[in-house]
Short mmCIF file of C-alpha atoms in Angstrom, two decimals:
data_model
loop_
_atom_site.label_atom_id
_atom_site.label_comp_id
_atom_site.label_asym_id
_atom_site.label_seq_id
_atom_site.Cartn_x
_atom_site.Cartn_y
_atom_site.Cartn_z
CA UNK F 1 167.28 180.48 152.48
CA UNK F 2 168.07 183.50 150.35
CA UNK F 3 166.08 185.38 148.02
CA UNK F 4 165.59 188.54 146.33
CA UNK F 5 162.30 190.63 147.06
CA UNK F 6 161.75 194.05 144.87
CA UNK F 7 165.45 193.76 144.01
CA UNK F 8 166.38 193.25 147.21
CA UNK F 9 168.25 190.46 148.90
CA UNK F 10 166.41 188.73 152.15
CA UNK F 11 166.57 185.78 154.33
CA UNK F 12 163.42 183.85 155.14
CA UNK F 13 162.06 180.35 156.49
CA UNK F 14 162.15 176.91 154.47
CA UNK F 15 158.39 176.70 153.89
CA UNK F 16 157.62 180.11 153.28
CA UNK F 17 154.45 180.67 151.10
CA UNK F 18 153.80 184.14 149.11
CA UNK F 19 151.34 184.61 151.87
CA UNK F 20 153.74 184.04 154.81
CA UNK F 21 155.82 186.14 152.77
CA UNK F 22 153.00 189.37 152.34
CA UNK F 23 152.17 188.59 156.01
CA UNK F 24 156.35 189.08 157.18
CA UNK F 25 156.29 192.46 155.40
CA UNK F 26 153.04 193.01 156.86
CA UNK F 27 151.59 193.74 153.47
CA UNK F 28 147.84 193.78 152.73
CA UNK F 29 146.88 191.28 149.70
CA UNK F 30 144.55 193.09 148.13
CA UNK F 31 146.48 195.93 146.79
CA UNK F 32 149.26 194.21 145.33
CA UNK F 33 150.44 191.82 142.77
CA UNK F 34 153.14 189.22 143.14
CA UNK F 35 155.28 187.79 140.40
CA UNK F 36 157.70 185.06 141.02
CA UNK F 37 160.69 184.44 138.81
CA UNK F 38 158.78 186.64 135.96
CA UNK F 39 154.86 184.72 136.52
CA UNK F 40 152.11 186.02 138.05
CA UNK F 41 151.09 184.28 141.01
CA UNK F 42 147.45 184.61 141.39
CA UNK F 43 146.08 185.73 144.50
CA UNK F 44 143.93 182.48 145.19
CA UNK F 45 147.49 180.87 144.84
CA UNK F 46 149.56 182.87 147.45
CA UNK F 47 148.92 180.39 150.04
CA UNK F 48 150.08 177.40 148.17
CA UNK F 49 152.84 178.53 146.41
CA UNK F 50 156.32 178.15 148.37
CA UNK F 51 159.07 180.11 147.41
CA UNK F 52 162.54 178.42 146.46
CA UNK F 53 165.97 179.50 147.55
CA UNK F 54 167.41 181.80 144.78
CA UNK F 55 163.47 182.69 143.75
CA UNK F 56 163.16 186.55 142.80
CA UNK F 57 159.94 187.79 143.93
CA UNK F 58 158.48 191.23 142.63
CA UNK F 59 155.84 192.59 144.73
CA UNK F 60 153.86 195.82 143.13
CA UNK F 61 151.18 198.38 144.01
CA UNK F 62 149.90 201.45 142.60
CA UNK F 63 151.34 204.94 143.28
CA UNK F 64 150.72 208.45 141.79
CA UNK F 65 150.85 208.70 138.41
CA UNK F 66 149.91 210.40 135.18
CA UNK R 1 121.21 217.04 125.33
CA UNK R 2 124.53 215.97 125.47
CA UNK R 3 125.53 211.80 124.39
CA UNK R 4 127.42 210.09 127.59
CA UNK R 5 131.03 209.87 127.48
CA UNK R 6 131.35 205.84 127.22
CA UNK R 7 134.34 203.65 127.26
CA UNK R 8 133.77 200.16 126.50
CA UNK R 9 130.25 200.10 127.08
CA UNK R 10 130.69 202.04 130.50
CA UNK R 11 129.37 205.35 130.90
CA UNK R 12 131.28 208.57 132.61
CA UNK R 13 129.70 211.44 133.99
CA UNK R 14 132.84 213.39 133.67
CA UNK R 15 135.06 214.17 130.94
CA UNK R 16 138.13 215.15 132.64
CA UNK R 17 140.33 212.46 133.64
CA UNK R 18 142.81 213.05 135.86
CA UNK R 19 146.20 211.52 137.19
CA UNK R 20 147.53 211.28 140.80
CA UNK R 21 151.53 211.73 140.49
CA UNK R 22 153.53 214.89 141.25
CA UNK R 23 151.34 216.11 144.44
CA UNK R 24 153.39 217.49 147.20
CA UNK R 25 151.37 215.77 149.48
CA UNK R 26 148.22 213.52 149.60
CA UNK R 27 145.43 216.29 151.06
CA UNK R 28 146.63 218.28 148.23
CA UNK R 29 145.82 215.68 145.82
CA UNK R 30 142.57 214.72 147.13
CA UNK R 31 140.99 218.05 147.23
CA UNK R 32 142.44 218.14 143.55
CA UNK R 33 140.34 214.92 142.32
CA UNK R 34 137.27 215.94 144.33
CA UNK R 35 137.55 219.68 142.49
CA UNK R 36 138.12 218.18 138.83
CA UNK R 37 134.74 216.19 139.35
CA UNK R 38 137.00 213.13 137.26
CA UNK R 39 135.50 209.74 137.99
CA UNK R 40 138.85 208.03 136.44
CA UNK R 41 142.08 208.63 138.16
CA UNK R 42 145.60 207.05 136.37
CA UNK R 43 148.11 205.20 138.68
CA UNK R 44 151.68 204.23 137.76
CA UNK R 45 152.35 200.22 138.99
CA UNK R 46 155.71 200.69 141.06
CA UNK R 47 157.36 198.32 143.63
CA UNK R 48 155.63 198.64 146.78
CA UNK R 49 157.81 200.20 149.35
CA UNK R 50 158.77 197.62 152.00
CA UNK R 51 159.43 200.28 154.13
CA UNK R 52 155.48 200.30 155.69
CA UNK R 53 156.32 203.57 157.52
CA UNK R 54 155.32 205.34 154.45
CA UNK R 55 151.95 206.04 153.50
CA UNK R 56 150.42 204.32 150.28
CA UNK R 57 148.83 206.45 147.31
CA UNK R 58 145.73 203.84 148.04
CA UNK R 59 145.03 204.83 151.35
CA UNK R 60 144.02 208.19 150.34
CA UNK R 61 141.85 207.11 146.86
CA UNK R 62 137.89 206.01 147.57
CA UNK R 63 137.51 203.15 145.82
CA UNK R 64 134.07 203.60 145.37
CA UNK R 65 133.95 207.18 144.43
CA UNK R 66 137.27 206.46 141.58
CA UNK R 67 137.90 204.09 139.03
CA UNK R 68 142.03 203.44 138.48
CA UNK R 69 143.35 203.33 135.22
CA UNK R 70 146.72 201.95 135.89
CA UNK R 71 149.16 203.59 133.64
CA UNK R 72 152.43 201.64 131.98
CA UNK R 73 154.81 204.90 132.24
CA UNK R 74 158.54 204.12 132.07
CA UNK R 75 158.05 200.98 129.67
CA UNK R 76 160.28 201.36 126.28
CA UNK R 77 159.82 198.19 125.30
CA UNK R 78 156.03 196.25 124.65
CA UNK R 79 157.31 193.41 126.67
CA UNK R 80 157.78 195.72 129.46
CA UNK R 81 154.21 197.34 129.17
CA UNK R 82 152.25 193.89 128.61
CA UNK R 83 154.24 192.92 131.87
CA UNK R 84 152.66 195.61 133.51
CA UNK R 85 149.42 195.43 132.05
CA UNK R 86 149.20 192.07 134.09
CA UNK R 87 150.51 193.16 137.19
CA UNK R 88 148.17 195.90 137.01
CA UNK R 89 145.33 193.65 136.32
CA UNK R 90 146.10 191.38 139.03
CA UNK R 91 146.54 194.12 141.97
CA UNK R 92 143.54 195.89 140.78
CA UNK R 93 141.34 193.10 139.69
CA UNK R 94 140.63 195.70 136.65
CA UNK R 95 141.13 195.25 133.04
CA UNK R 96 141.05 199.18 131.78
CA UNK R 97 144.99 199.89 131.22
CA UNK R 98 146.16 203.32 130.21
CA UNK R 99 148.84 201.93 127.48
CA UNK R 100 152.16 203.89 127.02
CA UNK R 101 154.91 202.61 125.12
CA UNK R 102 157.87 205.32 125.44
CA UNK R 103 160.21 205.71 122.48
CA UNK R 104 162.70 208.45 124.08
CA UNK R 105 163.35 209.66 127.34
CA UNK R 106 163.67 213.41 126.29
CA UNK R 107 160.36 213.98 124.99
CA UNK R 108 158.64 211.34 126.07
CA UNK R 109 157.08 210.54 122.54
CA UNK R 110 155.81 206.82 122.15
CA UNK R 111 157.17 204.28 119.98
CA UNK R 112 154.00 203.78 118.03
CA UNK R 113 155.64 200.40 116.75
CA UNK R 114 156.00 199.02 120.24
CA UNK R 115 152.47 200.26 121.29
CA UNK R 116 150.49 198.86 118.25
CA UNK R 117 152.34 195.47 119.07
CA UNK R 118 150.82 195.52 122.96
CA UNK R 119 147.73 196.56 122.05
CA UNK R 120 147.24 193.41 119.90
CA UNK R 121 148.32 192.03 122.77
CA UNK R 122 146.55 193.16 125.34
CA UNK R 123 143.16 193.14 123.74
CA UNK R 124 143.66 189.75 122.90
CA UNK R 125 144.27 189.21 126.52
CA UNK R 126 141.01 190.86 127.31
CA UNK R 127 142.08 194.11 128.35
CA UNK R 128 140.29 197.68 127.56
CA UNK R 129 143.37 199.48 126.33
CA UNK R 130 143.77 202.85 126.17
CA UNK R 131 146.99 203.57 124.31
CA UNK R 132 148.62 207.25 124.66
CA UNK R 133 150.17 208.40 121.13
CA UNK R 134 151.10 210.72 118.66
CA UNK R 135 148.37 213.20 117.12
CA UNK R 136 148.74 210.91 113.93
CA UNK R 137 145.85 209.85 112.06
CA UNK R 138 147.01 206.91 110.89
CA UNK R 139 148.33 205.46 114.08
CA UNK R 140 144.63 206.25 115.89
CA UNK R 141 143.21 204.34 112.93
CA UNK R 142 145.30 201.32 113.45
CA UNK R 143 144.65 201.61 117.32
CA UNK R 144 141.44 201.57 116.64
CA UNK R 145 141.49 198.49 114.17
CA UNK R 146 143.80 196.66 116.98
CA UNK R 147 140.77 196.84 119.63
CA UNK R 148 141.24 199.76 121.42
CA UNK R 149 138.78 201.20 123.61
CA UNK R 150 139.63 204.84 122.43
CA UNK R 151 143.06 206.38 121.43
CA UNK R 152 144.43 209.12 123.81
CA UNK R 153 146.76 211.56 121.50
CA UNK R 154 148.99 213.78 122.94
CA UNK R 155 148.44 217.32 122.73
CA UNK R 156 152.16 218.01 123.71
CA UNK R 157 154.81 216.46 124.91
CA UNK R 158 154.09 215.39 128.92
CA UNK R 159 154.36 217.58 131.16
CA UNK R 160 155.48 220.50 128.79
CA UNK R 161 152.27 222.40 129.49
CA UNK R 162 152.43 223.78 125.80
CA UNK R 163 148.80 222.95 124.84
CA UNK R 164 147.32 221.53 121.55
CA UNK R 165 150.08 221.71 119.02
CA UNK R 166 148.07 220.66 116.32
CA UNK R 167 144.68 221.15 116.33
CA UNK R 168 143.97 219.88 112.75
CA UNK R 169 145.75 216.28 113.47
CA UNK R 170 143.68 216.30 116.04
CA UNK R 171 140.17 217.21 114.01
CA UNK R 172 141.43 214.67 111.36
CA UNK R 173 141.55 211.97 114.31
CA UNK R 174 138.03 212.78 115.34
CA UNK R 175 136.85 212.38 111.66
CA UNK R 176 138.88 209.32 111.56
CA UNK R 177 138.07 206.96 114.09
CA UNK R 178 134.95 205.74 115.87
CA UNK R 179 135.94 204.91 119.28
CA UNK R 180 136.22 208.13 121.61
CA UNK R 181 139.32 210.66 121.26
CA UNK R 182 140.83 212.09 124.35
CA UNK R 183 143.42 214.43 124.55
CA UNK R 184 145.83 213.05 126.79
CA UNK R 185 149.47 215.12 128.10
CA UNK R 186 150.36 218.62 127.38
CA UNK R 187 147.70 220.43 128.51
CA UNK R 188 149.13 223.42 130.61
CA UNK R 189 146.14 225.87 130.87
CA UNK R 190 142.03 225.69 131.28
CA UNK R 191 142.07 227.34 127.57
CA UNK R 192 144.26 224.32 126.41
CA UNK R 193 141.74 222.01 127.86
CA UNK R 194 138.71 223.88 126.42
CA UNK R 195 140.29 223.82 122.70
CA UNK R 196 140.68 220.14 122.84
CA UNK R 197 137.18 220.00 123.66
CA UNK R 198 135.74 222.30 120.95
CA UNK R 199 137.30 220.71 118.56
CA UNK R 200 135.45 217.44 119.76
CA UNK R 201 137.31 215.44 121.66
CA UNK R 202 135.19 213.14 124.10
CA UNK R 203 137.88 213.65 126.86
CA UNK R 204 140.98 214.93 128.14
CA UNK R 205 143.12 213.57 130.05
CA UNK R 206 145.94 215.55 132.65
CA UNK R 207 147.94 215.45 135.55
CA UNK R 208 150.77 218.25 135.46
CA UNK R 209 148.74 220.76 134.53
CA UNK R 210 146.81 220.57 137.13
CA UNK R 211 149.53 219.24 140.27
CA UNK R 212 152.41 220.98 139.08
CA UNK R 213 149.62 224.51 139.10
CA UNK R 214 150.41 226.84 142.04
CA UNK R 215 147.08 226.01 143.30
CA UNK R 216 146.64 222.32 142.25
CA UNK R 217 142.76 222.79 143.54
CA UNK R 218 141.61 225.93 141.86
CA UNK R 219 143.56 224.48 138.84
CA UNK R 220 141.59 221.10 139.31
CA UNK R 221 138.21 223.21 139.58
CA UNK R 222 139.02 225.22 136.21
CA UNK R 223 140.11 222.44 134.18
CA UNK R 224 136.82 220.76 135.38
CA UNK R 225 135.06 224.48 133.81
CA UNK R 226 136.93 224.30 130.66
CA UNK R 227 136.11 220.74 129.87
CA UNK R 228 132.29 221.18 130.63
CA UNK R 229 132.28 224.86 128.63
CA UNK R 230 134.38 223.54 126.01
CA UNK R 231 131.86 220.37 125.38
CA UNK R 232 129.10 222.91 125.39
CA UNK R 233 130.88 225.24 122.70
CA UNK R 234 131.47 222.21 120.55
CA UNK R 235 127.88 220.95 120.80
CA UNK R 236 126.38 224.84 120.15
CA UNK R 237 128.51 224.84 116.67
CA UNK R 238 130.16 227.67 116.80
CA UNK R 239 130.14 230.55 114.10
CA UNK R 240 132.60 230.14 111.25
CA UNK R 241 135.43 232.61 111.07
CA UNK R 242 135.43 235.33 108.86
CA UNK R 243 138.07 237.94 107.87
CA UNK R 244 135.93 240.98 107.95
CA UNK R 245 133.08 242.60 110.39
CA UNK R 246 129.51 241.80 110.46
CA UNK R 247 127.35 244.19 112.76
CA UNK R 248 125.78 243.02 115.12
CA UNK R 249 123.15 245.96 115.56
CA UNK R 250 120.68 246.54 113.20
CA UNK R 251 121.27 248.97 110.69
CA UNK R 252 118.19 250.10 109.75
CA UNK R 253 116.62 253.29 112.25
CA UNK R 254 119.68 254.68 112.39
CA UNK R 255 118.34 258.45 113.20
CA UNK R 256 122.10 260.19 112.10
#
């Protein structure tokens, strides 16, 4: 199924959890924050929430700034 | 003996703090924070690169030696900032938000309408917010009345390096509100940094001046100076200004 991470479009698995997701980009999950379709998903809920077809994920961090 | 620098209850040893953008590399930027002696470092909340072959700002900050105070640069709207404030929150597991509302991309001024409206927000939400605006009184005071945790005026436009503009708005904020005052964007120079404390600001708060410098880490260490010498200055009370001479030397002995 097809969905848009950080503004970009990607494929991934039926099934696939915010964690599965962090895990395919090979992204730590203590440094970032996840919103799906505008919420916040908490981090105790990244392994039980599945992402939909068509979902829009926004995955965050910090970087330098002022 | 000097009073601690507090923020919401939590006490700082130093009173520069210092951001993390603009380095031209990462060693650069951590000899920089080590030399300012700042214990609270400002972080912008960006997309995280899915490209992993790049290095993250977070793999070069010690957790333990720094707290982050996430920053909400490049919001123009509250919505946008609140939004961020969460995201922040959430990544960091922190609740201390730098709060910037931006009213025009020019000079980087904030929409003080927009930023009163997240603070309400945001402190109801449980954050420590503390909002960057105008050297204006009356805005600190309603900052202040909204929750905030201190109010961070500018001294100058960001980045512009011009120093404090107006001193007296900023006096009038001291005199005005309870909750620390720290001078926060357009400090360009250790002397800009040393007015802002003498005229009794708790804090400053920079990031050009020092990475944009020639030598970020000699800047780093003099802003450090300047902070700690300007404090002192304002805590001596310094000797009014006068017009005319007064000797020094006594006059009496003279032999001539």
């Amino acid at each position: 199924m097809e969905i848009v991470v950080n503004g970009e479009r990607r494929t991934v698995r039926e099934g696939t959890t915010v964690r599965t997701l962090l895990q395919d980009l090979s992204l730590p999950e203590t440094r970032v924050a996840v919103e799906r379709n505008r919420s916040i998903v908490r981090k105790p809920d990244f392994g039980s929430t599945e992402i939909e077809g068509g979902d829009r994920i926004e995955i965050v961090t910090f970087v330098g700034g002022g | 003996m000097d009073t601690p620098f507090a923020i919401a209850g939590k006490a700082f040893r130093s009173r520069l703090l210092v951001g993390t953008g603009k380095y031209t590399d990462y060693p650069t930027m951590v000899r920089a924070l080590e030399a300012s002696g700042a214990e609270i470092v400002t972080v912008a909340v960006r997309r995280v690169n899915l490209d992993r072959t790049k290095e993250s700002l977070l793999d070069h900050i010690d957790l333990k030696k720094y707290v982050l105070l996430p920053n909400t640069a490049a919001c123009y709207t509250a919505d946008d900032a609140v939004r961020t404030c969460f995201l922040a929150r959430e990544a960091g597991m922190a609740n201390m938000v730098k709060l910037e509302v931006i009213g025009d991309e020019k000079t980087l001024f904030p929409d003080t309408e927009g930023l009163l409206a997240a603070a309400k927000t945001l402190v109801k939400e449980g954050f420590i917010v503390l909002p960057y605006t105008n050297d204006d009184p009356i805005m600190a005071k309603k900052l202040e009345d909204a929750g905030c945790a201190a109010v961070m005026p500018l001294a100058a436009p960001i980045g512009s390096g011009l120093g404090i503009r107006n001193p007296f708005n900023i006096r009038i904020i001291i005199d005005t509100v309870k909750v620390p005052v720290i001078v926060d964007a357009g400090v360009g120079t250790a002397s800009d940094a040393a007015v802002a404390m003498e005229l009794g600001c708790d804090g400053v708060l920079m990031n050009t001046g020092i990475a944009g410098a020639k030598d970020p880490v000699r800047m780093a260490e003099a802003m450090r100076e300047a902070v700690s010498a300007g404090r002192k200055a304002f805590l001596s009370g310094r000797i009014p200004k006068k017009l005319y001479a007064t000797a020094s030397s006594p006059l009496d002995g003279t032999f001539f």
